[in-house]
């Protein structure tokens, strides 16, 4: 594995991600922000944050596979959510859990969650980008 995920002593352990990733591979993969589009560019889960998060994770997995990688290679995720408030966390986590179950993975790389005013089109509620390192 090119990426090792750790929680260093002295930092809090957060169940949904690790605080640090250590990358030792030789191939850097930068995945553009993925939104809740299907393969035809149709928005999935309009108005449903959990459904859109799930689709974004599935799209990130598809992009990674296209580069020869998987979530095991992800060193960092950045999640952008429209009009973020903490009460939306259960829906975000539900979407992650549904995607994880479909993918058979536990995606816990270091992550940043940013609230934004808007994304590319009004029906998109979330966008997720990834940085991966492959051997």
Tab-separated table of C-alpha atoms in Angstrom:
chain	number	residue	atom	x	y	z
A	1	UNK	CA	0.000	0.000	0.000
A	2	UNK	CA	1.238	3.440	-0.882
A	3	UNK	CA	-0.926	5.133	1.782
A	4	UNK	CA	-0.894	4.445	5.523
A	5	UNK	CA	-3.573	6.121	7.658
A	6	UNK	CA	-2.799	6.964	11.301
A	7	UNK	CA	-4.121	8.807	14.340
A	8	UNK	CA	-1.023	10.206	16.089
A	9	UNK	CA	-0.954	10.282	19.870
A	10	UNK	CA	-2.052	13.693	21.080
A	11	UNK	CA	-4.753	14.192	18.414
A	12	UNK	CA	-8.384	13.159	18.841
A	13	UNK	CA	-9.564	9.931	17.244
A	14	UNK	CA	-12.464	10.730	14.933
A	15	UNK	CA	-14.395	7.648	13.806
A	16	UNK	CA	-15.050	8.825	10.240
A	17	UNK	CA	-11.474	9.704	9.248
A	18	UNK	CA	-7.834	9.460	10.300
A	19	UNK	CA	-5.822	12.554	11.150
A	20	UNK	CA	-2.789	11.763	8.965
A	21	UNK	CA	-1.964	9.859	5.813
A	22	UNK	CA	1.595	8.859	4.976
A	23	UNK	CA	2.092	8.387	1.239
A	24	UNK	CA	5.107	6.562	-0.158
A	25	UNK	CA	3.997	5.737	-3.702
A	26	UNK	CA	5.257	7.129	-6.963
A	27	UNK	CA	2.040	8.002	-8.832
A	28	UNK	CA	-0.059	10.982	-7.713
A	29	UNK	CA	-3.734	10.888	-8.720
A	30	UNK	CA	-5.850	14.033	-8.365
A	31	UNK	CA	-9.571	13.399	-8.778
A	32	UNK	CA	-11.690	16.389	-9.767
A	33	UNK	CA	-14.605	17.234	-7.515
A	34	UNK	CA	-17.273	14.619	-8.104
A	35	UNK	CA	-20.926	15.573	-7.911
A	36	UNK	CA	-24.085	13.451	-7.902
A	37	UNK	CA	-24.179	12.779	-11.644
A	38	UNK	CA	-24.779	9.399	-13.179
A	39	UNK	CA	-22.800	8.309	-16.255
A	40	UNK	CA	-25.164	10.329	-18.485
A	41	UNK	CA	-24.749	13.566	-16.519
A	42	UNK	CA	-28.160	13.313	-14.833
A	43	UNK	CA	-28.298	14.421	-11.189
A	44	UNK	CA	-29.008	11.565	-8.755
A	45	UNK	CA	-30.933	12.254	-5.543
A	46	UNK	CA	-32.100	15.797	-6.192
A	47	UNK	CA	-32.846	17.370	-2.791
A	48	UNK	CA	-31.489	14.313	-0.911
A	49	UNK	CA	-28.116	14.961	0.729
A	50	UNK	CA	-27.516	11.323	1.732
A	51	UNK	CA	-28.226	10.071	-1.803
A	52	UNK	CA	-25.940	12.698	-3.296
A	53	UNK	CA	-23.098	11.928	-0.880
A	54	UNK	CA	-23.450	8.242	-1.743
A	55	UNK	CA	-23.281	8.983	-5.476
A	56	UNK	CA	-20.290	11.294	-5.051
A	57	UNK	CA	-18.353	8.548	-3.236
A	58	UNK	CA	-19.299	6.033	-5.932
A	59	UNK	CA	-18.120	8.484	-8.590
A	60	UNK	CA	-14.830	9.040	-6.746
A	61	UNK	CA	-14.376	5.242	-6.658
A	62	UNK	CA	-15.047	5.059	-10.411
A	63	UNK	CA	-12.517	7.822	-11.076
A	64	UNK	CA	-9.922	6.102	-8.898
A	65	UNK	CA	-10.492	2.784	-10.676
A	66	UNK	CA	-9.938	4.564	-13.981
A	67	UNK	CA	-6.467	5.490	-12.728
A	68	UNK	CA	-5.783	1.980	-11.440
A	69	UNK	CA	-6.563	2.816	-7.814
A	70	UNK	CA	-9.169	2.490	-5.091
A	71	UNK	CA	-10.140	4.124	-1.809
A	72	UNK	CA	-7.193	2.282	-0.233
A	73	UNK	CA	-4.966	4.695	-2.169
A	74	UNK	CA	-6.674	7.921	-1.067
A	75	UNK	CA	-4.438	10.225	0.942
A	76	UNK	CA	-6.958	13.098	1.326
A	77	UNK	CA	-10.609	13.893	0.663
A	78	UNK	CA	-12.194	17.323	0.512
A	79	UNK	CA	-15.973	17.525	0.861
A	80	UNK	CA	-17.916	20.657	-0.090
A	81	UNK	CA	-21.519	20.897	1.151
A	82	UNK	CA	-23.967	23.632	0.183
A	83	UNK	CA	-25.303	25.594	3.165
A	84	UNK	CA	-23.550	23.289	5.660
A	85	UNK	CA	-24.831	23.155	9.230
A	86	UNK	CA	-23.875	20.523	11.827
A	87	UNK	CA	-27.408	19.089	11.864
A	88	UNK	CA	-26.692	17.736	8.331
A	89	UNK	CA	-23.951	15.414	9.650
A	90	UNK	CA	-26.239	12.361	10.075
A	91	UNK	CA	-27.286	12.613	6.400
A	92	UNK	CA	-23.685	12.983	5.280
A	93	UNK	CA	-22.643	9.959	7.346
A	94	UNK	CA	-25.601	7.948	6.027
A	95	UNK	CA	-24.480	8.622	2.462
A	96	UNK	CA	-20.898	7.630	3.277
A	97	UNK	CA	-22.103	4.423	4.952
A	98	UNK	CA	-24.293	3.470	1.992
A	99	UNK	CA	-21.435	4.033	-0.460
A	100	UNK	CA	-19.008	2.135	1.779
A	101	UNK	CA	-21.388	-0.835	1.906
A	102	UNK	CA	-21.717	-0.884	-1.891
A	103	UNK	CA	-17.971	-0.542	-2.382
A	104	UNK	CA	-16.993	-2.940	0.403
A	105	UNK	CA	-14.619	-0.392	1.939
A	106	UNK	CA	-14.299	1.879	4.948
A	107	UNK	CA	-13.206	5.217	3.471
A	108	UNK	CA	-11.427	6.993	6.344
A	109	UNK	CA	-8.582	9.052	4.852
A	110	UNK	CA	-7.941	12.517	6.279
A	111	UNK	CA	-10.785	14.758	5.177
A	112	UNK	CA	-11.825	18.381	5.219
A	113	UNK	CA	-15.485	19.395	5.146
A	114	UNK	CA	-16.248	22.878	3.877
A	115	UNK	CA	-19.572	24.668	3.755
A	116	UNK	CA	-20.106	26.572	0.518
A	117	UNK	CA	-22.787	28.913	-0.790
A	118	UNK	CA	-23.318	27.028	-4.055
A	119	UNK	CA	-21.829	24.483	-6.454
A	120	UNK	CA	-21.903	24.201	-10.261
A	121	UNK	CA	-25.693	23.828	-10.551
A	122	UNK	CA	-28.445	24.482	-7.980
A	123	UNK	CA	-29.465	20.809	-7.662
A	124	UNK	CA	-26.003	19.707	-6.495
A	125	UNK	CA	-25.717	19.673	-2.703
A	126	UNK	CA	-22.247	18.122	-2.328
A	127	UNK	CA	-18.977	17.741	-4.198
A	128	UNK	CA	-16.076	15.486	-3.208
A	129	UNK	CA	-12.505	15.585	-4.495
A	130	UNK	CA	-9.734	13.139	-3.754
A	131	UNK	CA	-5.963	12.953	-3.781
A	132	UNK	CA	-4.547	9.450	-4.087
A	133	UNK	CA	-1.066	7.957	-4.226
A	134	UNK	CA	-0.374	4.664	-6.006
A	135	UNK	CA	2.700	2.440	-6.002
